[in-house]
Short mmCIF file of C-alpha atoms and ligand atoms in Angstrom, two decimals:
data_model
loop_
_atom_site.label_atom_id
_atom_site.label_comp_id
_atom_site.label_asym_id
_atom_site.label_seq_id
_atom_site.Cartn_x
_atom_site.Cartn_y
_atom_site.Cartn_z
CA UNK A 30 -21.38 -10.47 -0.44
CA UNK A 31 -20.69 -6.79 -1.10
CA UNK A 32 -17.84 -5.34 -3.11
CA UNK A 33 -14.57 -5.99 -1.35
CA UNK A 34 -10.82 -5.70 -1.77
CA UNK A 35 -10.09 -9.43 -2.14
CA UNK A 36 -12.38 -9.96 -5.12
CA UNK A 37 -11.15 -6.76 -6.70
CA UNK A 38 -7.46 -7.67 -6.44
CA UNK A 39 -8.17 -11.03 -8.12
CA UNK A 40 -9.92 -9.20 -10.98
CA UNK A 41 -7.08 -6.68 -11.26
CA UNK A 42 -4.50 -9.38 -11.78
CA UNK A 43 -6.59 -10.68 -14.68
CA UNK A 44 -7.18 -7.25 -16.21
CA UNK A 45 -3.85 -5.42 -15.92
CA UNK A 46 -0.86 -7.71 -16.10
CA UNK A 47 2.15 -6.73 -14.01
CA UNK A 48 0.15 -3.92 -12.42
CA UNK A 49 0.07 -5.63 -9.03
CA UNK A 50 3.45 -6.89 -7.90
CA UNK A 51 3.56 -9.47 -5.13
CA UNK A 52 6.65 -9.14 -2.93
CA UNK A 53 7.46 -12.40 -1.20
CA UNK A 54 10.52 -11.27 0.76
CA UNK A 55 10.16 -10.08 4.33
CA UNK A 56 9.99 -6.29 4.67
CA UNK A 57 9.90 -4.04 7.70
CA UNK A 58 7.37 -1.25 7.06
CA UNK A 59 8.19 0.49 10.34
CA UNK A 60 11.86 0.71 9.30
CA UNK A 61 11.08 2.64 6.08
CA UNK A 62 11.67 -0.42 3.85
CA UNK A 63 8.28 -0.18 2.12
CA UNK A 64 8.59 3.51 1.33
CA UNK A 65 12.21 3.04 0.22
CA UNK A 66 11.01 0.51 -2.38
CA UNK A 67 8.21 2.84 -3.47
CA UNK A 68 10.66 5.73 -3.81
CA UNK A 69 13.03 3.62 -5.96
CA UNK A 70 10.14 2.70 -8.25
CA UNK A 71 8.99 6.31 -8.41
CA UNK A 72 12.43 7.38 -9.56
CA UNK A 73 12.14 4.79 -12.35
CA UNK A 74 8.71 6.32 -13.20
CA UNK A 75 7.03 3.02 -12.33
CA UNK A 76 3.93 2.92 -10.19
CA UNK A 77 2.72 -0.64 -9.62
CA UNK A 78 0.54 -1.56 -6.66
CA UNK A 79 2.70 -3.59 -4.27
CA UNK A 80 1.33 -6.50 -2.28
CA UNK A 81 3.73 -7.44 0.50
CA UNK A 82 3.13 -11.05 1.48
CA UNK A 83 5.38 -11.08 4.55
CA UNK A 84 5.63 -7.71 6.26
CA UNK A 85 6.80 -7.44 9.85
CA UNK A 86 4.46 -6.05 12.48
CA UNK A 87 5.36 -3.37 15.03
CA UNK A 88 6.79 -6.06 17.34
CA UNK A 89 9.31 -6.93 14.63
CA UNK A 90 7.61 -10.31 14.08
CA UNK A 91 5.99 -11.64 10.88
CA UNK A 92 2.53 -10.08 10.70
CA UNK A 93 -0.50 -12.20 9.92
CA UNK A 94 -1.67 -9.32 7.70
CA UNK A 95 -0.25 -8.75 4.21
CA UNK A 96 0.21 -5.11 3.23
CA UNK A 97 -1.17 -3.34 0.15
CA UNK A 98 0.73 -0.23 -1.02
CA UNK A 99 0.46 2.32 -3.80
CA UNK A 100 -2.86 1.10 -5.16
CA UNK A 101 -4.15 4.52 -6.20
CA UNK A 102 -0.96 5.69 -7.95
CA UNK A 103 -2.43 5.27 -11.45
CA UNK A 104 -5.66 6.53 -12.96
CA UNK A 105 -5.98 3.23 -14.80
CA UNK A 106 -6.38 1.30 -11.54
CA UNK A 107 -8.85 3.92 -10.32
CA UNK A 108 -10.88 3.46 -13.52
CA UNK A 109 -10.99 -0.30 -12.99
CA UNK A 110 -12.15 0.35 -9.41
CA UNK A 111 -15.28 1.97 -10.81
CA UNK A 112 -15.80 -0.91 -13.23
CA UNK A 113 -14.53 1.14 -16.19
CA UNK A 114 -11.92 0.34 -18.81
CA UNK A 115 -8.32 1.38 -18.16
CA UNK A 116 -8.57 3.29 -21.46
CA UNK A 117 -11.19 5.60 -19.94
CA UNK A 118 -8.88 6.88 -17.23
CA UNK A 119 -8.85 10.57 -18.18
CA UNK A 120 -11.88 12.88 -18.24
CA UNK A 121 -14.30 9.97 -18.74
CA UNK A 122 -13.30 8.62 -15.32
CA UNK A 123 -13.83 11.95 -13.59
CA UNK A 124 -17.18 12.49 -15.29
CA UNK A 125 -18.34 9.01 -14.36
CA UNK A 126 -17.38 9.74 -10.76
CA UNK A 127 -19.37 12.99 -10.88
CA UNK A 128 -22.36 11.23 -12.45
CA UNK A 129 -22.43 8.60 -9.73
CA UNK A 130 -21.88 11.09 -6.94
CA UNK A 131 -25.08 12.97 -7.78
CA UNK A 132 -27.45 10.17 -6.72
CA UNK A 133 -27.09 8.85 -3.18
CA UNK A 134 -27.52 5.11 -2.54
CA UNK A 135 -28.57 4.41 1.05
CA UNK A 136 -26.56 1.75 2.89
CA UNK A 137 -28.05 -1.57 3.99
CA UNK A 138 -27.59 -3.38 7.29
CA UNK A 139 -26.33 -6.92 7.71
CA UNK A 140 -26.02 -8.88 10.95
CA UNK A 141 -22.64 -9.17 12.60
CA UNK A 142 -22.75 -12.91 11.81
CA UNK A 143 -22.91 -12.16 8.09
CA UNK A 144 -20.25 -9.44 8.20
CA UNK A 145 -16.78 -10.56 7.02
CA UNK A 146 -15.15 -7.81 9.08
CA UNK A 147 -16.41 -9.59 12.22
CA UNK A 148 -14.65 -12.88 11.51
CA UNK A 149 -12.10 -11.93 14.18
CA UNK A 150 -13.14 -9.67 17.08
CA UNK A 151 -10.75 -8.33 19.70
CA UNK A 152 -11.94 -6.09 22.51
CA UNK A 153 -10.17 -4.10 25.21
CA UNK A 154 -6.59 -5.16 25.92
CA UNK A 155 -6.83 -7.95 23.31
CA UNK A 156 -6.97 -5.24 20.64
CA UNK A 157 -3.33 -4.61 19.77
CA UNK A 158 -2.26 -2.17 17.04
CA UNK A 159 1.27 -3.57 17.19
CA UNK A 160 0.07 -6.72 15.37
CA UNK A 161 -0.31 -4.68 12.17
CA UNK A 162 2.39 -3.98 9.57
CA UNK A 163 2.01 -0.22 9.97
CA UNK A 164 4.19 1.92 7.73
CA UNK A 165 6.59 4.64 8.79
CA UNK A 166 6.73 6.78 5.68
CA UNK A 167 9.30 9.58 5.76
CA UNK A 168 12.45 10.45 7.70
CA UNK A 169 10.90 13.10 9.96
CA UNK A 170 7.78 11.05 10.85
CA UNK A 171 8.12 10.23 14.56
CA UNK A 172 6.27 6.89 14.35
CA UNK A 173 4.42 4.57 12.02
CA UNK A 174 1.14 6.10 10.88
CA UNK A 175 -2.20 4.61 9.83
CA UNK A 176 -3.33 6.92 7.03
CA UNK A 177 -6.69 5.58 5.92
CA UNK A 178 -10.25 6.68 6.78
CA UNK A 179 -11.65 7.36 10.24
CA UNK A 180 -15.47 7.48 10.30
CA UNK A 181 -17.33 9.75 12.71
CA UNK A 182 -21.05 10.30 13.28
CA UNK A 183 -22.66 13.67 13.77
CA UNK A 184 -24.13 13.69 17.29
CA UNK A 185 -27.06 15.94 16.33
CA UNK A 186 -28.15 14.80 12.88
CA UNK A 187 -26.82 11.25 12.81
CA UNK A 188 -25.02 11.31 9.45
CA UNK A 189 -21.63 9.65 9.06
CA UNK A 190 -18.52 11.42 7.82
CA UNK A 191 -15.63 9.49 6.28
CA UNK A 192 -12.30 11.21 5.63
CA UNK A 193 -8.63 10.41 5.12
CA UNK A 194 -6.89 11.49 8.33
CA UNK A 195 -3.50 10.59 9.72
CA UNK A 196 -3.22 8.50 12.90
CA UNK A 197 0.10 8.36 14.74
CA UNK A 198 0.75 5.11 16.59
CA UNK A 199 1.41 6.05 20.22
CA UNK A 200 0.87 2.69 21.91
CA UNK A 201 -0.82 -0.69 21.43
CA UNK A 202 -4.22 0.96 21.99
CA UNK A 203 -3.42 4.64 21.57
CA UNK A 204 -3.38 6.80 18.43
CA UNK A 205 -2.95 10.47 17.70
CA UNK A 206 -5.37 12.01 15.20
CA UNK A 207 -4.90 15.10 13.05
CA UNK A 208 -8.05 16.89 11.92
CA UNK A 209 -7.92 20.09 9.91
CA UNK A 210 -10.99 22.30 10.43
CA UNK A 211 -13.27 20.33 8.15
CA UNK A 212 -16.10 17.87 8.70
CA UNK A 213 -14.74 15.35 11.25
CA UNK A 214 -13.25 18.24 13.21
CA UNK A 215 -16.72 19.79 13.46
CA UNK A 216 -18.17 16.53 14.79
CA UNK A 217 -15.39 16.24 17.37
CA UNK A 218 -15.84 19.88 18.38
CA UNK A 219 -19.58 19.37 19.00
CA UNK A 220 -18.83 16.43 21.31
CA UNK A 221 -15.92 18.13 23.00
CA UNK A 222 -18.04 21.16 23.89
CA UNK A 223 -20.24 18.76 25.90
CA UNK A 224 -17.16 16.98 27.32
CA UNK A 225 -18.15 13.79 25.45
CA UNK A 226 -15.74 11.43 23.68
CA UNK A 227 -16.22 11.11 19.93
CA UNK A 228 -16.78 7.57 18.64
CA UNK A 229 -14.47 6.79 15.72
CA UNK A 230 -14.02 3.73 13.50
CA UNK A 231 -10.98 3.61 11.23
CA UNK A 232 -11.53 1.60 8.04
CA UNK A 233 -8.20 0.06 7.02
CA UNK A 234 -8.68 -1.77 3.73
CA UNK A 235 -11.81 -1.95 1.57
CA UNK A 236 -12.74 -2.08 -2.13
CA UNK A 237 -10.89 0.87 -3.76
CA UNK A 238 -14.19 2.47 -4.83
CA UNK A 239 -14.94 2.87 -1.10
CA UNK A 240 -11.92 5.14 -0.77
CA UNK A 241 -12.64 7.04 -4.00
CA UNK A 242 -16.15 7.58 -2.65
CA UNK A 243 -14.77 8.79 0.68
CA UNK A 244 -13.13 11.68 -1.17
CA UNK A 245 -16.41 13.13 -2.39
CA UNK A 246 -16.68 16.88 -2.06
CA UNK A 247 -20.16 16.90 -0.53
CA UNK A 248 -21.16 19.64 1.89
CA UNK A 249 -21.20 18.90 5.61
CA UNK A 250 -24.43 17.07 6.45
CA UNK A 251 -24.51 14.59 3.56
CA UNK A 252 -24.20 10.99 4.77
CA UNK A 253 -20.88 9.73 3.42
CA UNK A 254 -21.98 6.09 3.63
CA UNK A 255 -24.73 6.93 1.09
CA UNK A 256 -22.30 8.89 -1.08
CA UNK A 257 -19.76 6.05 -0.99
CA UNK A 258 -22.51 3.62 -1.99
CA UNK A 259 -23.29 5.90 -4.93
CA UNK A 260 -19.67 5.84 -6.12
CA UNK A 261 -19.39 2.07 -5.54
CA UNK A 262 -22.60 1.58 -7.54
CA UNK A 263 -24.31 -0.50 -4.85
CA UNK A 264 -25.51 0.02 -1.26
CA UNK A 265 -22.65 -0.06 1.20
CA UNK A 266 -23.20 -2.94 3.62
CA UNK A 267 -22.99 -1.86 7.25
CA UNK A 268 -22.98 -3.80 10.49
CA UNK A 269 -23.14 -2.90 14.17
CA UNK A 270 -19.90 -1.85 15.82
CA UNK A 271 -18.52 -3.73 18.81
CA UNK A 272 -18.29 -0.63 20.97
CA UNK A 273 -21.60 1.14 20.34
CA UNK A 274 -23.76 -1.56 18.70
CA UNK A 275 -26.32 -0.23 16.22
CA UNK A 276 -25.77 3.33 17.41
CA UNK A 277 -22.62 3.38 15.29
CA UNK A 278 -22.48 1.28 12.14
CA UNK A 279 -19.27 0.19 10.41
CA UNK A 280 -18.59 -1.16 6.89
CA UNK A 281 -19.30 -4.90 6.93
CA UNK A 282 -17.02 -5.75 3.99
CA UNK A 283 -13.96 -3.85 5.22
CA UNK A 284 -10.72 -5.67 5.81
CA UNK A 285 -10.05 -4.16 9.24
CA UNK A 286 -12.00 -1.76 11.48
CA UNK A 287 -10.33 -0.10 14.47
CA UNK A 288 -12.87 1.30 16.93
CA UNK A 289 -12.13 3.85 19.61
CA UNK A 290 -12.95 7.14 21.27
CA UNK A 291 -11.38 10.49 20.52
CA UNK A 292 -10.91 11.71 24.07
CA UNK A 293 -12.45 15.10 24.88
CA UNK A 294 -10.07 17.90 25.79
CA UNK A 295 -6.95 15.73 25.61
CA UNK A 296 -4.18 16.87 23.30
CA UNK A 297 -0.65 15.55 22.93
CA UNK A 298 2.26 16.33 20.63
CA UNK A 299 1.85 14.68 17.23
CA UNK A 300 3.84 14.80 13.95
CA UNK A 301 5.90 16.09 12.04
CA UNK A 302 4.28 14.08 9.27
CA UNK A 303 5.08 14.00 5.56
CA UNK A 304 1.87 15.38 4.07
CA UNK A 305 0.14 15.51 0.70
CA UNK A 306 2.01 18.68 -0.23
CA UNK A 307 5.32 16.79 -0.28
CA UNK A 308 6.41 18.69 2.86
CA UNK A 309 6.17 17.80 6.52
CA UNK A 310 3.37 19.30 8.57
CA UNK A 311 4.84 20.63 11.84
CA UNK A 312 4.69 18.94 15.23
CA UNK A 313 1.60 20.19 17.03
CA UNK A 314 -0.94 19.40 19.72
CA UNK A 315 -3.54 16.99 18.50
CA UNK A 316 -6.34 14.83 19.97
CA UNK A 317 -5.85 11.24 21.05
CA UNK A 318 -7.83 8.06 20.29
CA UNK A 319 -8.16 5.29 22.85
CA UNK A 320 -8.79 2.04 20.95
CA UNK A 321 -11.71 -0.03 22.27
CA UNK A 322 -11.90 -2.88 19.74
CA UNK A 323 -10.39 -4.21 16.52
CA UNK A 324 -12.32 -6.43 14.13
CA UNK A 325 -11.07 -7.93 10.89
CA UNK A 326 -11.48 -10.60 8.24
CA UNK A 327 -9.61 -13.82 8.91
CA UNK A 328 -7.41 -13.12 5.86
CA UNK A 329 -7.48 -9.34 6.19
CA UNK A 330 -5.19 -7.10 4.13
CA UNK A 331 -3.71 -4.01 5.78
CA UNK A 332 -3.67 -1.02 3.42
CA UNK A 333 -1.90 2.32 3.48
CA UNK A 334 -1.49 5.33 1.19
CA UNK A 335 1.95 6.66 0.21
CA UNK A 336 1.16 10.22 1.29
CA UNK A 337 2.88 13.05 -0.57
CA UNK A 338 3.27 10.88 -3.68
CA UNK A 339 1.12 9.75 -6.62
CA UNK A 340 -0.82 7.22 -4.53
CA UNK A 341 -2.17 10.13 -2.51
CA UNK A 342 -2.40 12.68 -5.32
CA UNK A 343 -4.25 10.72 -8.01
CA UNK A 344 -6.81 9.50 -5.48
CA UNK A 345 -7.52 13.05 -4.37
CA UNK A 346 -7.72 14.55 -7.86
CA UNK A 347 -10.30 12.39 -9.59
CA UNK A 348 -13.29 13.23 -7.34
CA UNK A 349 -12.50 16.94 -7.56
CA UNK A 350 -12.20 16.94 -11.35
CA UNK A 351 -15.65 15.45 -11.90
CA UNK A 352 -17.46 17.64 -9.41
CA UNK A 353 -15.82 20.83 -10.65
CA UNK A 354 -16.44 19.97 -14.31
CA UNK A 355 -20.16 19.72 -13.59
CA UNK A 356 -20.10 22.98 -11.64
CA UNK A 357 -18.24 24.86 -14.39
CA UNK A 358 -20.45 23.42 -17.14
CA UNK A 359 -23.47 24.97 -15.42
CA UNK A 360 -21.85 28.38 -15.80
CA UNK A 361 -19.72 28.00 -18.93
CA UNK A 362 -21.34 25.39 -21.22
CA UNK A 363 -18.35 25.49 -23.60
CA UNK A 364 -16.03 23.85 -21.03
CA UNK A 365 -14.31 20.85 -22.62
CA UNK A 366 -12.09 19.25 -19.98
CA UNK A 367 -10.57 19.68 -16.55
CA UNK A 368 -7.48 18.20 -14.93
CA UNK A 369 -5.68 18.40 -11.60
CA UNK A 370 -2.10 17.59 -12.65
CA UNK A 371 0.40 15.60 -10.62
CA UNK A 372 2.67 18.67 -10.55
CA UNK A 373 0.18 20.43 -8.27
CA UNK A 374 -0.33 17.44 -5.95
CA UNK A 375 -3.64 16.96 -7.88
CA UNK A 376 -5.05 19.74 -5.70
CA UNK A 377 -3.38 23.13 -6.03
CA UNK A 378 -3.18 23.51 -9.84
CA UNK A 379 -6.23 23.12 -12.03
CA UNK A 380 -6.18 23.12 -15.83
CA UNK A 381 -9.47 23.85 -17.62
CA UNK A 382 -10.08 23.90 -21.37
CA UNK A 383 -12.92 25.81 -22.99
CA UNK A 384 -14.09 26.17 -26.55
CA UNK A 385 -14.22 29.89 -26.01
CA UNK A 386 -16.83 31.96 -27.84
CA UNK A 387 -16.75 35.11 -25.69
CA UNK A 388 -13.69 36.55 -23.93
CA UNK A 389 -15.11 36.66 -20.38
CA UNK A 390 -15.90 32.92 -20.34
CA UNK A 391 -12.42 32.01 -19.21
CA UNK A 392 -12.63 34.09 -16.02
CA UNK A 393 -16.09 32.68 -15.29
CA UNK A 394 -14.75 29.13 -15.60
CA UNK A 395 -11.75 29.92 -13.43
CA UNK A 396 -13.79 31.63 -10.73
CA UNK A 397 -16.16 28.65 -10.60
CA UNK A 398 -13.18 26.29 -10.13
CA UNK A 399 -11.81 28.45 -7.31
CA UNK A 400 -15.18 28.76 -5.60
CA UNK A 401 -16.01 25.08 -5.96
CA UNK A 402 -12.93 23.68 -4.23
CA UNK A 403 -10.85 25.51 -1.64
CA UNK A 404 -7.77 23.39 -2.39
CA UNK A 405 -7.42 25.05 -5.81
CA UNK A 406 -4.82 27.85 -5.85
CA UNK A 407 -3.96 28.31 -9.52
CA UNK A 408 -6.35 27.90 -12.43
CA UNK A 409 -4.96 27.88 -15.95
CA UNK A 410 -7.63 28.16 -18.62
CA UNK A 411 -6.65 27.03 -22.12
CA UNK A 412 -8.37 26.68 -25.48
CA UNK A 413 -9.94 23.44 -26.63
CA UNK A 414 -6.94 22.66 -28.90
CA UNK A 415 -4.85 22.08 -25.77
CA UNK A 416 -4.97 18.70 -24.00
CA UNK A 417 -5.19 19.51 -20.30
CA UNK A 418 -3.79 16.05 -19.51
CA UNK A 419 -0.61 17.00 -21.39
CA UNK A 420 1.28 19.46 -19.20
CA UNK A 421 3.78 20.28 -21.95
CA UNK A 422 0.90 21.58 -24.06
CA UNK A 423 -0.53 23.60 -21.16
CA UNK A 424 2.87 25.20 -20.51
CA UNK A 425 3.23 25.93 -24.23
CA UNK A 426 -0.11 27.73 -24.18
CA UNK A 427 1.06 29.71 -21.16
CA UNK A 428 4.28 30.59 -22.93
CA UNK A 429 2.63 31.75 -26.13
CA UNK A 430 -0.85 33.01 -25.22
CA UNK A 431 -0.27 34.85 -21.94
CA UNK A 432 0.67 38.46 -21.32
CA UNK A 433 1.08 38.61 -17.58
CA UNK A 434 -0.16 42.19 -17.21
CA UNK A 435 -3.41 41.37 -19.03
CA UNK A 436 -4.05 37.69 -18.49
CA UNK A 437 -3.16 37.04 -14.85
CA UNK A 438 -5.50 37.86 -11.95
CA UNK A 439 -4.67 37.46 -8.28
CA UNK A 440 -7.27 37.16 -5.54
CA UNK A 441 -5.99 37.76 -2.03
CA UNK A 442 -7.18 36.46 1.34
CA UNK A 443 -9.20 33.46 0.18
CA UNK A 444 -9.48 30.23 2.15
CA UNK A 445 -6.50 27.98 1.54
CA UNK A 446 -4.97 24.93 3.17
CA UNK A 447 -3.05 25.01 6.41
CA UNK A 448 -0.54 22.47 5.08
CA UNK A 449 0.54 24.65 2.14
CA UNK A 450 4.05 25.76 3.18
CA UNK A 451 3.93 28.87 0.98
CA UNK A 452 1.03 30.34 2.95
CA UNK A 453 2.06 33.08 5.34
CA UNK A 454 -1.30 32.83 7.11
CA UNK A 455 -2.62 29.70 8.80
CA UNK A 456 -5.85 29.73 6.78
CA UNK A 457 -5.77 32.37 4.07
CA UNK A 458 -4.02 32.15 0.73
CA UNK A 459 -3.73 33.95 -2.60
CA UNK A 460 -5.37 32.49 -5.69
CA UNK A 461 -4.26 33.03 -9.28
CA UNK A 462 -6.09 32.83 -12.58
CA UNK A 463 -4.03 32.52 -15.75
CA UNK A 464 -5.98 32.98 -18.95
CA UNK A 465 -3.89 31.12 -21.53
CA UNK A 466 -6.54 31.28 -24.24
CA UNK A 467 -6.35 33.17 -27.50
CA UNK A 468 -8.34 36.40 -27.57
CA UNK A 469 -11.62 36.34 -29.49
CA UNK A 470 -11.75 40.04 -30.30
CA UNK A 471 -8.45 40.52 -32.17
CA UNK A 472 -6.66 38.53 -34.87
CA UNK A 473 -4.24 35.99 -33.43
CA UNK A 474 -1.44 33.92 -34.96
CA UNK A 475 -2.13 30.38 -36.20
CA UNK A 476 -0.42 27.22 -34.90
CA UNK A 477 2.05 25.63 -37.26
CA UNK A 478 0.88 22.39 -38.81
CA UNK A 479 2.09 19.89 -41.37
CA UNK A 480 -0.67 19.47 -44.00
CA UNK A 481 -3.11 16.72 -42.97
CA UNK A 482 -3.04 15.21 -46.49
CA UNK A 483 0.73 14.86 -46.28
CA UNK A 484 0.48 13.19 -42.89
CA UNK A 485 -2.08 10.74 -44.22
CA UNK A 486 -0.18 9.70 -47.33
CA UNK A 487 3.39 9.77 -46.00
CA UNK A 488 3.76 6.72 -43.78
CA UNK A 489 6.75 6.45 -41.47
CA UNK A 490 7.24 2.72 -42.02
CA UNK A 491 7.63 3.25 -45.77
CA UNK A 492 10.77 5.31 -45.15
CA UNK A 493 12.30 4.00 -41.90
CA UNK A 494 12.30 0.30 -41.06
CA UNK A 495 10.15 -0.83 -38.10
CA UNK A 496 13.30 -2.32 -36.49
CA UNK A 497 15.01 1.08 -36.46
CA UNK A 498 11.83 2.81 -35.24
CA UNK A 499 11.67 0.35 -32.36
CA UNK A 500 15.25 1.16 -31.35
CA UNK A 501 14.87 4.95 -31.38
CA UNK A 502 15.31 6.43 -27.89
CA UNK A 503 12.26 8.04 -26.32
CA UNK A 504 12.50 11.77 -25.58
CA UNK B 18 1.20 27.09 6.73
CA UNK B 19 1.16 28.25 10.32
CA UNK B 20 4.32 29.80 11.74
CA UNK B 21 6.90 27.19 12.59
CA UNK B 22 10.12 27.06 14.58
CA UNK B 23 12.97 24.63 13.99
CA UNK B 24 14.48 22.89 17.03
CA UNK B 25 17.48 20.63 17.54
CA UNK B 26 17.14 17.56 19.75
CA UNK B 27 19.62 17.93 22.66
CA UNK B 28 20.16 14.14 22.67
CA UNK B 29 20.63 13.13 19.00
CA UNK B 30 21.06 16.59 17.40
CA UNK B 31 18.29 15.79 14.91
CA UNK B 32 16.43 18.84 13.59
CA UNK B 33 12.67 19.14 13.15
CA UNK B 34 9.98 21.81 13.35
CA UNK B 35 6.95 22.64 15.44
CA UNK B 36 3.82 24.82 15.32
CA UNK B 37 4.79 28.13 16.95
CA UNK B 38 1.40 29.10 18.36
CA UNK B 39 0.83 25.70 19.95
CA UNK B 40 4.30 24.76 21.17
CA UNK B 41 6.68 27.73 21.52
CA UNK B 42 7.21 28.83 25.15
CA UNK B 43 4.30 26.65 26.29
CA UNK B 44 6.17 24.43 28.74
CA UNK B 45 5.13 21.38 26.71
CA UNK B 46 7.73 18.70 25.99
CA UNK B 47 8.48 18.21 22.32
CA UNK B 48 9.02 14.72 20.91
CA UNK B 49 12.14 14.10 18.85
CA UNK B 50 11.00 12.16 15.76
CA UNK B 51 14.41 10.52 15.39
CA UNK B 52 15.21 9.22 18.91
CA UNK B 53 11.90 9.76 20.81
CA UNK B 54 13.65 11.96 23.39
CA UNK B 55 11.24 14.42 25.02
CA UNK B 56 12.48 17.92 25.81
CA UNK B 57 11.31 21.50 26.34
CA UNK B 58 11.90 23.95 23.50
CA UNK B 59 14.20 25.96 25.80
CA UNK B 60 16.50 22.91 26.04
CA UNK B 61 17.11 22.93 22.30
CA UNK B 62 20.73 23.94 21.59
CA UNK B 63 19.53 25.87 18.55
CA UNK B 64 16.17 27.38 17.67
CA UNK B 65 15.37 28.95 14.33
CA UNK B 66 12.21 31.04 14.24
ZN1 LIG C 14 16.64 13.05 19.16
#
């Protein structure tokens, strides 16, 4: 048995108490009830994973599939996904991700008889998307959306690409698919030029390390199944698909796999859809998937991501942090830490700390971050005394160590992201480097500090009772 | 982001936006996300672009 979601959720309940909340009441995901609950919790600054025992399906009937929401909303749960301690959820988690990502682990094949995802097989008209508890997320979304990972296979070189892409439910066997001009789009374009449909398998529910692995920042041409295996720490088990047999392999330990064809040269209106930026992407013309088969475990869990919220942001940030740290370290060995904060959707803003020895190091580090990941718009470089995971400290460094006319650089016409609403061009954006480090070449003021000896010998509990300390309001 | 234009659904008066290059003056029916009504952009009582 390979790593899978069921075993992991059992472990999670043992490791982090109250981190997974089981909801026994009936909810209607297609009527915004799931996202309403998530929004309420978010406003309370609480981010548990929610396991809905009795969601309704798209026919308004009790679904046989429970629904998992918000799993990736905390770094602690992501750390546990990689077999790490919840205490190692900051830079250690990102570096561990980067370490694993460097060495591919080839997948292994198991027979369809051994594959849990083949316990139930539905082909043709028996495959019915409306049986799933698919979530409608935000007010302007026109339909429920599946927002997990379609897999495509390069028709020339045979490698698989796995990416988070949105799929609008258009009928019991019909989905819309949005692809920005990245890897899956290139695969579809190659097929479309030859008027061929593109085989696609959507993986809905797997061990969380599968999804963290899917967000690797490998160049086009690297087999994502091997990269996912590397992040999972074991070979990903694959099995033959129903539609294409061994010509297209699917993850054997997934909860649910939806197989289909992206039709060539067919485009229909799709979206608006609430995207990772926290804004809706506009309605546009997008390709269509015709579903050919659905396979699933007998007790399969349906999973979704709360896009445009922490669930989506944290998941996207961790893989980028690790990869970029390694890249920057090759150029600026004094780099200490890197963080993609929540405030920048864990994509657009990047905080880097360096133990600066030479003034130009900060620009080198920032340029490497910008070159290494096209999502990054703003890089703030701080000194090593600043904790990049503490945004208040980063902003304090910006407030006190930056002169805008000397320490801010703007680079125009670089590749950005089409979903960034501030972009005036579809593709191109402006990038900004803020050097919030102290200069090396001139004397600079010192931070205030209470003497360390005084801190050590003057204990709070000797002066204020623990009962009063407990009652003090948090800032 | 690409250029967008806001439309108003002639049936439910809900407002949403579309990709200008792909859907403005293209003779393609837009889909109202609120009531699923399909209509041409020219039928929108109000367009903001
Ligand atoms: Zn309407």
